[in-house]
Amino acid sequence: MHNQLVPNYIGAEWRTPAGGEQATIENPATGEPLARVSLGSPQDVAAAVDAAAAAFPEWRRTPPGDRIQFLFRLKDLLEAHFDEIARMITRENGKTLAEAKGELRRGIENVETACGIPALMQGRNLEDVARGIDETMIRQPLGVVSVITPFNFPSMIPLWFLPYAIACGNTLVVKPSERVPSSMRMIMELIIRTGLPSGVVNLVNGGKAAVDALLDHPDVRAISFVGSTPVARYIYARSAANGKRVQAQGGAKNHVVIMPDADIETASQIVADSAFGCAGQRCLAVSAAITVGDAHGRFRDAIAERARALRVGNGLEEGVQMGPVITAASRTRIEGLIAKGVTEGARPLQDGRGIRVPGGEGGHFVGPTVLEDLPASSDLNDTEIFGPVLSLTRAQDLDQAIGIISRSAFGNASSIFTSDGAAARTFRYQAPTGNVGVNIGIAAPMAYFPFSGWRQSFFGTLHGQGRDGVAFFTEQKVVIERWPKEWSRKF
Ligand code: NAD
C-alpha cells in the first residue's frame, strides 16, 4: 500500500503518472510511509489540459442551472463520506480529527455557495444609454483554468476554487500539494460519482515540475494559487508574463492586540487555539501577540498556562488537542527559529523543542512555545514560522500596537481583543490587513466573502471565494445594441 503511486485523473480515467521524479508521503504523527507521489511531468500536465480543453465547449453550453446539479450531488456525497475524508486529512497532514472535520466543513460551504451561480453569475444592463441604445454586461467562462494548493488545508483550499470555476462553465486542472494528495484523490472519486462530464475536472499530482508546466501551458487561461509568499510571488510573475489571469495567496505573520480592557480568560483561550491549533500551520494563525499596557502580565500568565496544558499527540487519538508539524525538516526549521529567538534575548515561557510524545517517537512533534519579549530588532518578528510558536511583544497604547503591525511585510489577518467599541473601530479602520478579527482569533471569511489577504500575503486583484471567485473565473463582455423600429420587417 505504502509503495502505491497516487494516480492522476485525466479525461475519463485514472492514469499512472507518465514519469518524473517521485517522493514518499508519510504520516507526520508516526513517520510511517503512506504512499508515493509523482513530482509531475509536462506530459501529464499536457494530457490533463488537453482533456479540459476538449470538455470546455460542451460544458460551457450546459445551462448554469444544470451545471450546479453536479455540485448538489457533490455536497451530498461529501456529507456521506465526511468522516472518511477527515481521517485521511489527519493521516497525511497531522492535524486533529476535529480540525480536519472543521476544514472539510468550510470546503463544503464553498460547494453550497457556488450552487447559487445562476444568481451570482448574472451580469447587468441599462436601457437607453443613448436614445434607443441598450447596453448589457454578460459574464462568460474563461476556458481551462488551474488550481494549485498547499499542504495545510488539503481539502478546503481546492474547494475554495473548484466549485466556482466549474459552476461558471470553466474546465479545470487541480494540482494539490504533493505532500497531502490523498484527500483530494478521494474528493475526485466523489466528483466522478456525480456524473460530471469527463474532462471538466482533472487531477494532476506533482510539485514544481507540474506547476511550471501549468504556468507555461498556452491553453491555461487562469491560475489560482495558495502557498508560501516566495512561491506566490513567482507564480504571479510567471503567470502574468505568460498572459494569464492570476490570484496568488501567500504566507502570513498575523498579530493580535490584547487591550487592557479585554476579557483575558476568553482572549487567552481563543488566542491559544489560533496560535497552536493545526500546530500553528494555518495562514490565519496568530503568531505574535501585542499586549497593551497592563494587559501584559495577566495575558502572559494565562497564555503560558494554556500552552502548558495542551495535549500533543496523534490527531486520530481522542483527547489530543494538537498534532505534529508536516515534516522532520519543518520541525528542524521551527526548532532552529525558536533557538534563534532565545539567543536574541526572548524568554521562553513554554518551550516546545524536543517534546516527547509517547508512541509518537517517529513523528514530527514540536510542542506549544511562548516567547516573551522578543527584541524589536529580531527578524523573527516578521518571519512566518508556521509552527506552534507565539511571541509576546509589549506596546504602550493602541497606536503603537497598530504601528508594529504596519511594519510587517505581510497583511493576511490581524485581531484585537477589547471591550471598548471605539478601540475596536479604530483597529478595524486602521489595521493594514485584508482580514480583521474583533474578539475573534482566526479571522477566516465565510465562503460568501472574499479571502482578503493584503500586501505580501496576496498577489492579484480578485480574491478567492464568493463573488470575487465568480468575477475571477469569468470574463465580462459588454454588448451595446441598437434596433431601430424602421428596420423591422412588417408582417
Ligand atoms: P508551498 O509554497 O511550498 O507550496 C504550495 C504549492 O506550490 C504546492 O502545490 C507546491 O507543489 C507548489 N510549489 C512549491 N514550491 C514551488 C516552486 N518552487 N515552484 C513552483 N511551485 C512550487 O506552500 P506549503 O508549504 O505547501 O504551504 C504553506 C504555505 O502556504 C504557508 O506559507 C502558508 O501561510 C501559505 N498559505 C496561505 C494561505 C492564504 O490564504 N494566504 C492559505 C493556506 C496556506
Coordinates of C-alpha atoms and ligand atoms in Angstrom, one line a residue:
M1 CA 0.0 0.0 0.0
H2 CA 2.7 2.5 1.0
N3 CA 4.5 1.9 -2.3
Q4 CA 1.4 2.7 -4.3
L5 CA 1.9 5.7 -6.6
V6 CA -1.0 8.2 -6.3
P7 CA -2.7 8.3 -9.8
N8 CA -3.8 11.2 -11.8
Y9 CA -7.3 11.6 -13.1
I10 CA -7.3 12.8 -16.7
G11 CA -10.3 12.9 -19.0
A12 CA -12.4 9.9 -18.0
E13 CA -9.8 7.7 -16.3
W14 CA -7.3 7.2 -13.5
R15 CA -3.8 7.1 -15.0
T16 CA -0.4 6.2 -13.7
P17 CA 1.8 9.4 -13.9
A18 CA 3.9 9.3 -17.0
G19 CA 7.2 10.0 -15.5
G20 CA 9.4 12.4 -13.5
E21 CA 10.8 12.1 -10.0
Q22 CA 8.8 10.6 -7.1
A23 CA 8.6 11.3 -3.4
T24 CA 7.3 9.4 -0.4
I25 CA 4.3 10.7 1.5
E26 CA 4.4 10.0 5.2
N27 CA 2.2 10.2 8.2
P28 CA 3.6 13.1 10.2
A29 CA 2.4 11.6 13.5
T30 CA 4.4 8.4 13.1
G31 CA 6.8 8.8 10.2
E32 CA 5.4 5.7 8.5
P33 CA 5.2 5.9 4.7
L34 CA 1.7 6.1 3.3
A35 CA 2.1 6.2 -0.5
R36 CA 4.3 7.6 -3.2
V37 CA 3.7 10.6 -5.4
S38 CA 5.0 11.7 -8.7
L39 CA 6.5 15.2 -8.8
G40 CA 4.9 15.6 -12.1
S41 CA 5.9 16.0 -15.8
P42 CA 5.0 18.2 -18.7
Q43 CA 3.4 15.2 -20.4
D44 CA 0.9 14.6 -17.6
V45 CA 0.0 18.3 -17.5
A46 CA -0.4 18.5 -21.2
A47 CA -2.7 15.4 -21.2
A48 CA -4.8 17.0 -18.4
V49 CA -5.0 20.4 -20.2
D50 CA -6.0 18.7 -23.4
A51 CA -8.8 16.8 -21.7
A52 CA -10.0 20.0 -20.1
A53 CA -9.9 21.9 -23.4
A54 CA -11.8 19.2 -25.2
A55 CA -14.6 19.3 -22.5
F56 CA -14.9 23.0 -22.5
P57 CA -17.2 23.8 -25.5
E58 CA -20.0 21.4 -24.3
W59 CA -19.6 22.3 -20.6
R60 CA -19.8 26.0 -21.4
R61 CA -23.1 25.4 -23.3
T62 CA -24.6 23.5 -20.4
P63 CA -27.0 25.8 -18.6
P64 CA -25.8 27.1 -15.2
G65 CA -28.9 25.5 -13.6
D66 CA -27.8 22.1 -15.0
R67 CA -24.2 22.6 -14.1
I68 CA -25.0 23.2 -10.4
Q69 CA -26.9 19.9 -10.2
F70 CA -23.5 18.2 -10.1
L71 CA -22.5 20.4 -7.1
F72 CA -25.7 19.5 -5.2
R73 CA -24.7 15.8 -5.7
L74 CA -21.1 16.5 -4.7
K75 CA -22.4 18.2 -1.5
D76 CA -24.4 15.1 -0.6
L77 CA -21.5 12.8 -1.4
L78 CA -19.1 14.9 0.7
E79 CA -21.5 14.7 3.6
A80 CA -21.9 10.9 3.2
H81 CA -18.1 10.4 3.2
F82 CA -17.3 13.2 5.7
D83 CA -15.6 11.1 8.3
E84 CA -13.6 9.1 5.9
I85 CA -12.1 12.1 4.2
A86 CA -11.4 13.8 7.5
R87 CA -9.5 10.8 8.7
M88 CA -7.4 10.8 5.6
I89 CA -6.6 14.5 6.1
T90 CA -5.4 13.8 9.6
R91 CA -3.3 10.8 8.5
E92 CA -1.5 12.8 5.8
N93 CA -1.4 16.3 7.4
G94 CA -1.3 15.5 11.1
K95 CA -4.0 18.0 12.3
T96 CA -6.5 16.6 14.8
L97 CA -9.6 14.9 13.6
A98 CA -11.7 17.8 14.9
E99 CA -9.6 20.2 12.9
A100 CA -9.8 18.0 9.8
K101 CA -13.6 18.0 10.1
G102 CA -13.6 21.8 10.5
E103 CA -11.6 22.4 7.3
L104 CA -13.8 20.0 5.3
R105 CA -16.9 21.8 6.6
R106 CA -15.5 25.1 5.3
G107 CA -14.8 23.5 2.0
I108 CA -18.3 22.1 1.7
E109 CA -19.6 25.6 2.4
N110 CA -18.0 26.7 -0.8
V111 CA -19.7 24.0 -2.8
E112 CA -23.0 25.2 -1.3
T113 CA -22.3 28.8 -2.1
A114 CA -21.3 28.0 -5.7
C115 CA -24.8 26.4 -6.1
G116 CA -26.0 30.0 -6.3
I117 CA -24.2 30.5 -9.6
P118 CA -27.4 31.1 -11.7
A119 CA -27.9 34.2 -9.5
L120 CA -24.2 35.0 -8.8
M121 CA -23.1 34.9 -12.4
Q122 CA -25.7 37.3 -13.7
G123 CA -24.4 40.5 -15.4
R124 CA -26.2 43.8 -15.6
N125 CA -27.8 46.1 -18.1
L126 CA -29.1 49.5 -18.8
E127 CA -31.7 50.6 -21.4
D128 CA -31.3 53.8 -23.3
V129 CA -27.6 54.5 -22.6
A130 CA -28.3 56.8 -25.6
R131 CA -31.7 57.1 -27.2
G132 CA -32.8 53.6 -28.4
I133 CA -29.5 52.1 -27.4
D134 CA -29.2 49.4 -24.7
E135 CA -26.1 48.1 -23.0
T136 CA -25.6 44.7 -21.3
M137 CA -22.7 43.1 -19.5
I138 CA -22.7 39.4 -19.5
R139 CA -20.2 37.0 -17.8
Q140 CA -18.7 34.2 -19.8
P141 CA -16.3 31.4 -18.6
L142 CA -12.6 31.7 -19.4
G143 CA -11.9 28.2 -20.6
V144 CA -9.3 25.9 -19.0
V145 CA -8.2 27.1 -15.5
S146 CA -5.9 25.6 -12.9
V147 CA -5.8 25.5 -9.1
I148 CA -2.5 24.9 -7.2
T149 CA -2.8 24.3 -3.5
P150 CA -0.6 24.0 -0.3
F151 CA -0.3 21.2 2.3
N152 CA -2.0 22.8 5.3
F153 CA -5.7 22.5 4.2
P154 CA -5.6 19.5 1.8
S155 CA -9.4 19.5 1.1
M156 CA -10.6 23.0 2.0
I157 CA -8.3 25.0 -0.3
P158 CA -9.0 23.1 -3.5
L159 CA -12.7 23.7 -2.7
W160 CA -12.1 27.5 -2.3
F161 CA -11.9 27.5 -6.1
L162 CA -13.1 24.3 -7.8
P163 CA -16.9 24.8 -7.3
Y164 CA -16.9 28.3 -8.6
A165 CA -14.6 27.5 -11.5
I166 CA -16.8 24.7 -12.9
A167 CA -20.1 26.3 -11.9
C168 CA -19.1 29.3 -14.1
G169 CA -18.6 27.0 -17.0
N170 CA -14.8 26.6 -17.0
T171 CA -13.0 23.3 -17.1
L172 CA -10.2 22.6 -14.6
V173 CA -6.9 21.1 -13.8
V174 CA -6.3 20.7 -10.0
K175 CA -2.7 20.3 -8.7
P176 CA -2.9 19.5 -5.0
S177 CA 0.1 19.7 -2.6
E178 CA 2.5 16.7 -3.3
R179 CA 2.7 16.3 0.5
V180 CA -1.0 15.6 1.0
P181 CA -2.6 14.4 -2.2
S182 CA -4.9 11.6 -0.9
S183 CA -7.9 13.5 0.3
M184 CA -8.2 15.4 -3.0
R185 CA -8.0 12.0 -4.6
M186 CA -11.0 10.9 -2.5
I187 CA -12.9 14.0 -3.4
M188 CA -12.1 13.3 -7.1
E189 CA -13.7 9.9 -6.7
L190 CA -16.8 11.6 -5.4
I191 CA -16.8 14.2 -8.3
I192 CA -16.7 11.2 -10.7
R193 CA -19.7 9.7 -8.9
T194 CA -21.7 12.9 -9.5
G195 CA -21.7 12.0 -13.2
L196 CA -19.9 15.2 -14.2
P197 CA -18.9 15.0 -17.9
S198 CA -15.4 13.7 -18.3
G199 CA -12.7 16.3 -18.7
V200 CA -14.5 19.0 -16.7
V201 CA -12.3 18.3 -13.6
N202 CA -8.8 16.8 -14.0
L203 CA -6.4 15.9 -11.2
V204 CA -2.6 16.0 -11.7
N205 CA -0.2 15.3 -8.9
G206 CA 3.2 16.9 -8.7
G207 CA 5.5 19.6 -7.4
K208 CA 7.4 22.3 -9.2
A209 CA 7.7 20.5 -12.5
A210 CA 3.9 20.1 -12.7
V211 CA 3.4 23.7 -11.6
D212 CA 5.8 25.2 -14.2
A213 CA 4.1 23.1 -17.0
L214 CA 0.7 24.6 -15.9
L215 CA 2.1 28.2 -15.8
D216 CA 3.6 27.8 -19.2
H217 CA 0.8 26.0 -21.0
P218 CA -0.7 28.3 -23.6
D219 CA -4.2 26.8 -23.1
V220 CA -4.4 27.5 -19.4
R221 CA -6.2 30.8 -19.0
A222 CA -6.0 31.4 -15.3
I223 CA -4.1 30.3 -12.2
S224 CA -5.5 30.2 -8.6
F225 CA -2.6 29.6 -6.2
V226 CA -2.3 29.3 -2.5
G227 CA 1.1 28.7 -0.7
S228 CA 4.1 30.5 0.7
T229 CA 5.0 34.1 -0.3
P230 CA 8.1 33.4 -2.3
V231 CA 6.3 30.8 -4.4
A232 CA 3.2 33.0 -4.7
R233 CA 5.3 35.9 -6.0
Y234 CA 7.0 33.6 -8.5
I235 CA 3.6 32.2 -9.7
Y236 CA 2.2 35.7 -10.1
A237 CA 5.2 36.9 -12.1
R238 CA 5.5 33.8 -14.3
S239 CA 1.7 33.6 -15.0
A240 CA 1.5 37.3 -15.8
A241 CA 4.5 37.0 -18.1
N242 CA 2.6 34.3 -19.9
G243 CA -0.5 36.5 -20.2
K244 CA -2.6 34.6 -17.7
R245 CA -5.1 35.9 -15.1
V246 CA -3.8 35.0 -11.6
Q247 CA -4.7 35.2 -8.0
A248 CA -1.9 34.1 -5.7
Q249 CA -2.4 33.9 -1.9
G250 CA 0.9 33.9 0.0
G251 CA 2.2 33.4 3.6
A252 CA 1.5 35.4 6.7
K253 CA 2.5 36.8 10.1
N254 CA -0.6 37.5 12.0
H255 CA -0.8 39.8 15.0
V256 CA -3.3 40.0 17.8
V257 CA -3.6 43.1 20.0
I258 CA -4.7 42.5 23.6
M259 CA -6.1 45.6 25.2
P260 CA -6.1 46.2 29.0
D261 CA -9.9 46.0 29.0
A262 CA -10.1 42.6 27.2
D263 CA -11.6 39.6 28.9
I264 CA -8.3 37.9 29.4
E265 CA -9.7 34.5 30.1
T266 CA -11.6 34.4 26.8
A267 CA -8.8 36.1 24.9
S268 CA -6.2 33.6 26.1
Q269 CA -8.4 30.6 25.2
I270 CA -9.1 31.9 21.7
V271 CA -5.6 33.0 21.0
A272 CA -4.2 29.7 22.2
D273 CA -6.5 27.9 19.7
S274 CA -5.4 30.3 17.0
A275 CA -1.7 30.1 17.7
F276 CA -1.4 26.4 18.5
G277 CA -4.3 24.8 16.6
C278 CA -3.2 22.9 13.5
A279 CA 0.2 23.1 15.1
G280 CA 0.4 26.7 14.0
Q281 CA 0.2 25.7 10.4
R282 CA -2.7 27.9 9.4
C283 CA -2.2 31.0 7.2
L284 CA -4.6 32.8 9.7
A285 CA -2.8 31.5 12.8
V286 CA -1.9 34.3 15.3
S287 CA 1.8 34.2 15.8
A288 CA 2.5 37.5 17.5
A289 CA 0.5 38.9 20.4
I290 CA 0.9 42.6 21.3
T291 CA -0.2 43.3 24.8
V292 CA -1.1 46.9 25.5
G293 CA -0.3 48.5 29.0
D294 CA -1.1 46.3 32.0
A295 CA -2.7 43.6 29.9
H296 CA 0.8 42.1 29.6
G297 CA 1.2 40.2 32.9
R298 CA -2.3 38.8 33.0
F299 CA -2.2 37.7 29.4
R300 CA 1.3 36.3 29.7
D301 CA 0.4 34.1 32.6
A302 CA -2.9 32.9 31.1
I303 CA -1.4 32.0 27.6
A304 CA 1.6 30.3 29.1
E305 CA -0.7 28.2 31.3
R306 CA -2.8 27.2 28.3
A307 CA 0.2 26.3 26.2
R308 CA 1.5 24.1 29.0
A309 CA -1.9 22.3 29.3
L310 CA -2.3 21.4 25.6
R311 CA -2.3 17.7 24.9
V312 CA 0.0 17.0 21.9
G313 CA -0.1 13.7 20.0
N314 CA -1.5 11.7 17.1
G315 CA -4.5 13.7 15.8
L316 CA -6.5 10.5 15.4
E317 CA -6.5 9.9 19.2
E318 CA -9.3 11.0 21.3
G319 CA -8.4 14.0 23.6
V320 CA -5.4 15.1 21.6
Q321 CA -5.5 18.9 21.0
M322 CA -2.5 19.4 18.8
G323 CA -0.8 17.2 16.2
P324 CA 2.6 17.2 14.6
V325 CA 4.1 19.6 12.0
I326 CA 4.2 18.3 8.5
T327 CA 7.8 17.0 8.1
A328 CA 11.0 16.4 10.0
A329 CA 12.6 19.2 8.0
S330 CA 9.8 21.5 9.1
R331 CA 10.3 20.6 12.8
T332 CA 14.1 21.2 12.5
R333 CA 13.4 24.6 10.9
I334 CA 10.9 25.6 13.6
E335 CA 13.2 24.5 16.4
G336 CA 16.0 26.5 14.8
L337 CA 13.9 29.6 14.8
I338 CA 12.9 29.2 18.4
A339 CA 16.6 28.8 19.3
K340 CA 17.4 32.0 17.3
G341 CA 14.7 33.9 19.3
V342 CA 16.1 32.7 22.6
T343 CA 19.7 33.6 21.5
E344 CA 18.5 37.0 20.6
G345 CA 17.1 37.6 24.1
A346 CA 13.5 36.2 24.1
R347 CA 12.4 34.4 27.3
P348 CA 10.7 31.0 26.6
L349 CA 7.7 30.8 29.0
Q350 CA 7.0 27.5 27.4
D351 CA 9.5 25.7 25.2
G352 CA 8.2 23.0 22.8
R353 CA 11.6 21.9 21.5
G354 CA 12.4 18.3 21.9
I355 CA 8.9 17.3 23.2
R356 CA 8.4 13.6 23.8
V357 CA 5.1 12.1 22.7
P358 CA 4.6 8.6 23.9
G359 CA 4.0 6.3 20.9
G360 CA 5.0 9.2 18.5
E361 CA 8.7 8.7 18.5
G362 CA 8.8 8.6 14.7
G363 CA 6.6 11.7 14.5
H364 CA 7.4 15.3 13.8
F365 CA 6.3 17.0 17.0
V366 CA 7.0 20.5 18.3
G367 CA 5.3 21.5 21.5
P368 CA 3.5 24.8 22.0
T369 CA 6.0 27.6 22.5
V370 CA 5.6 31.1 24.0
L371 CA 8.5 33.6 23.7
E372 CA 8.2 36.7 25.8
D373 CA 9.9 40.0 24.9
L374 CA 11.3 39.0 21.5
P375 CA 13.5 42.1 20.8
A376 CA 12.1 44.5 18.3
S377 CA 15.3 44.1 16.3
S378 CA 14.7 40.4 15.7
D379 CA 13.8 39.5 12.2
L380 CA 11.7 36.7 13.7
N381 CA 9.1 39.5 14.3
D382 CA 8.3 39.3 10.6
T383 CA 9.2 35.7 9.8
E384 CA 6.5 33.2 9.1
I385 CA 7.5 30.4 11.5
F386 CA 4.5 28.2 10.5
G387 CA 4.7 26.2 13.7
P388 CA 3.1 26.4 17.2
V389 CA 5.1 29.4 18.3
L390 CA 3.6 32.6 19.8
S391 CA 5.8 35.6 20.6
L392 CA 4.7 38.3 23.0
T393 CA 5.5 42.0 22.5
R394 CA 4.5 45.0 24.6
A395 CA 3.0 48.3 23.4
Q396 CA 2.1 51.4 25.4
D397 CA -1.1 52.1 23.5
L398 CA -3.2 51.0 20.6
D399 CA -1.5 53.4 18.1
Q400 CA 1.9 51.9 18.9
A401 CA 0.4 48.4 18.5
I402 CA -1.0 49.2 15.1
G403 CA 2.4 50.7 14.2
I404 CA 4.1 47.4 14.9
I405 CA 1.6 45.6 12.7
S406 CA 2.0 48.2 9.9
R407 CA 5.7 47.5 9.8
S408 CA 5.1 43.8 8.8
A409 CA 5.6 42.9 5.2
F410 CA 2.5 40.6 5.4
G411 CA -1.1 41.5 5.5
N412 CA -3.2 38.4 5.9
A413 CA -5.0 39.0 9.2
S414 CA -4.9 40.8 12.5
S415 CA -7.2 40.8 15.5
I416 CA -8.0 42.9 18.6
F417 CA -9.4 41.8 21.9
T418 CA -11.2 44.6 23.7
S419 CA -14.5 45.5 25.4
D420 CA -14.2 49.1 24.0
G421 CA -16.2 49.8 20.8
A422 CA -14.1 52.9 20.0
A423 CA -10.8 50.9 20.2
A424 CA -12.4 48.2 18.1
R425 CA -13.4 50.7 15.5
T426 CA -10.0 52.4 15.4
F427 CA -8.5 49.0 14.8
R428 CA -10.9 48.0 12.1
Y429 CA -10.3 51.3 10.4
Q430 CA -6.5 51.3 10.5
A431 CA -5.4 47.6 10.6
P432 CA -3.3 47.1 7.4
T433 CA -4.5 43.5 6.8
G434 CA -7.2 42.1 4.5
N435 CA -9.0 40.1 7.2
V436 CA -9.6 41.6 10.6
G437 CA -11.0 40.0 13.8
V438 CA -12.6 41.8 16.7
N439 CA -12.6 39.4 19.6
I440 CA -12.0 36.7 17.1
G441 CA -8.9 34.6 16.9
I442 CA -9.0 33.2 13.4
A443 CA -10.4 35.9 11.1
A444 CA -11.5 33.4 8.4
P445 CA -14.0 34.8 5.9
M446 CA -17.0 32.6 5.2
A447 CA -17.5 31.1 1.7
Y448 CA -19.6 34.1 0.5
F449 CA -17.0 36.7 1.5
P450 CA -13.6 37.2 -0.2
F451 CA -10.5 35.7 1.5
S452 CA -8.9 39.1 1.6
G453 CA -5.1 39.0 2.1
W454 CA -3.1 42.2 1.5
R455 CA 0.5 43.1 0.8
Q456 CA 2.9 40.1 0.7
S457 CA 0.1 37.8 1.6
F458 CA -1.6 38.2 -1.7
F459 CA -0.7 38.9 -5.3
G460 CA -3.6 39.8 -7.6
T461 CA -6.8 41.7 -7.5
L462 CA -9.7 39.3 -7.2
H463 CA -9.6 37.1 -4.1
G464 CA -10.8 33.5 -3.6
Q465 CA -14.3 32.5 -2.6
G466 CA -17.8 34.0 -3.2
R467 CA -18.4 36.9 -5.7
D468 CA -14.7 37.5 -6.1
G469 CA -14.3 33.9 -7.2
V470 CA -17.1 34.3 -9.7
A471 CA -15.5 37.5 -11.1
F472 CA -12.2 35.8 -11.3
F473 CA -13.5 32.8 -13.2
T474 CA -15.5 34.8 -15.8
E475 CA -14.7 37.3 -18.5
Q476 CA -17.0 40.3 -18.8
K477 CA -18.5 41.0 -22.2
V478 CA -20.3 44.3 -22.9
V479 CA -22.8 44.4 -25.6
I480 CA -24.2 47.7 -27.0
E481 CA -27.3 47.3 -29.2
R482 CA -29.3 49.5 -31.5
W483 CA -32.5 48.1 -33.1
P484 CA -34.3 50.9 -35.0
K485 CA -38.0 50.2 -35.5
E486 CA -37.9 51.1 -39.2
W487 CA -35.6 48.2 -39.8
S488 CA -38.2 45.7 -38.7
R489 CA -40.0 43.7 -41.3
K490 CA -43.7 44.3 -41.2
F491 CA -45.9 41.2 -41.1
Ligands
NAD1 P1 4.4 26.0 -0.8 O1 4.6 27.4 -1.4 O2 5.7 25.3 -0.5 O3 3.6 25.1 -1.9 C1 2.4 25.5 -2.4 C2 2.2 24.8 -3.8 O4 3.2 25.3 -4.6 C3 2.3 23.3 -3.8 O5 1.3 22.8 -4.7 C4 3.7 23.1 -4.3 O6 3.8 21.9 -5.1 C5 4.0 24.3 -5.2 N1 5.4 24.7 -5.2 C6 6.3 24.6 -4.1 N2 7.5 25.2 -4.5 C7 7.4 25.6 -5.8 C8 8.2 26.2 -6.7 N3 9.5 26.5 -6.3 N4 7.8 26.5 -7.9 C9 6.5 26.2 -8.3 N5 5.7 25.6 -7.5 C10 6.0 25.3 -6.2 O7 3.5 26.1 0.4 P2 3.2 25.0 1.5 O8 4.4 24.8 2.4 O9 2.6 23.8 0.9 O10 2.0 25.7 2.4 C11 2.3 26.6 3.4 C12 2.3 28.0 3.0 O11 1.0 28.3 2.4 C13 2.4 29.0 4.2 O12 3.3 30.0 3.8 C14 1.0 29.5 4.4 O13 0.9 30.7 5.0 C15 0.5 29.5 3.0 N6 -0.9 29.5 3.0 C16 -1.5 30.7 2.6 C17 -2.9 30.8 2.6 C18 -3.6 32.1 2.3 O14 -4.8 32.0 2.2 N7 -2.9 33.2 2.1 C19 -3.7 29.7 3.0 C20 -3.0 28.5 3.3 C21 -1.6 28.4 3.3

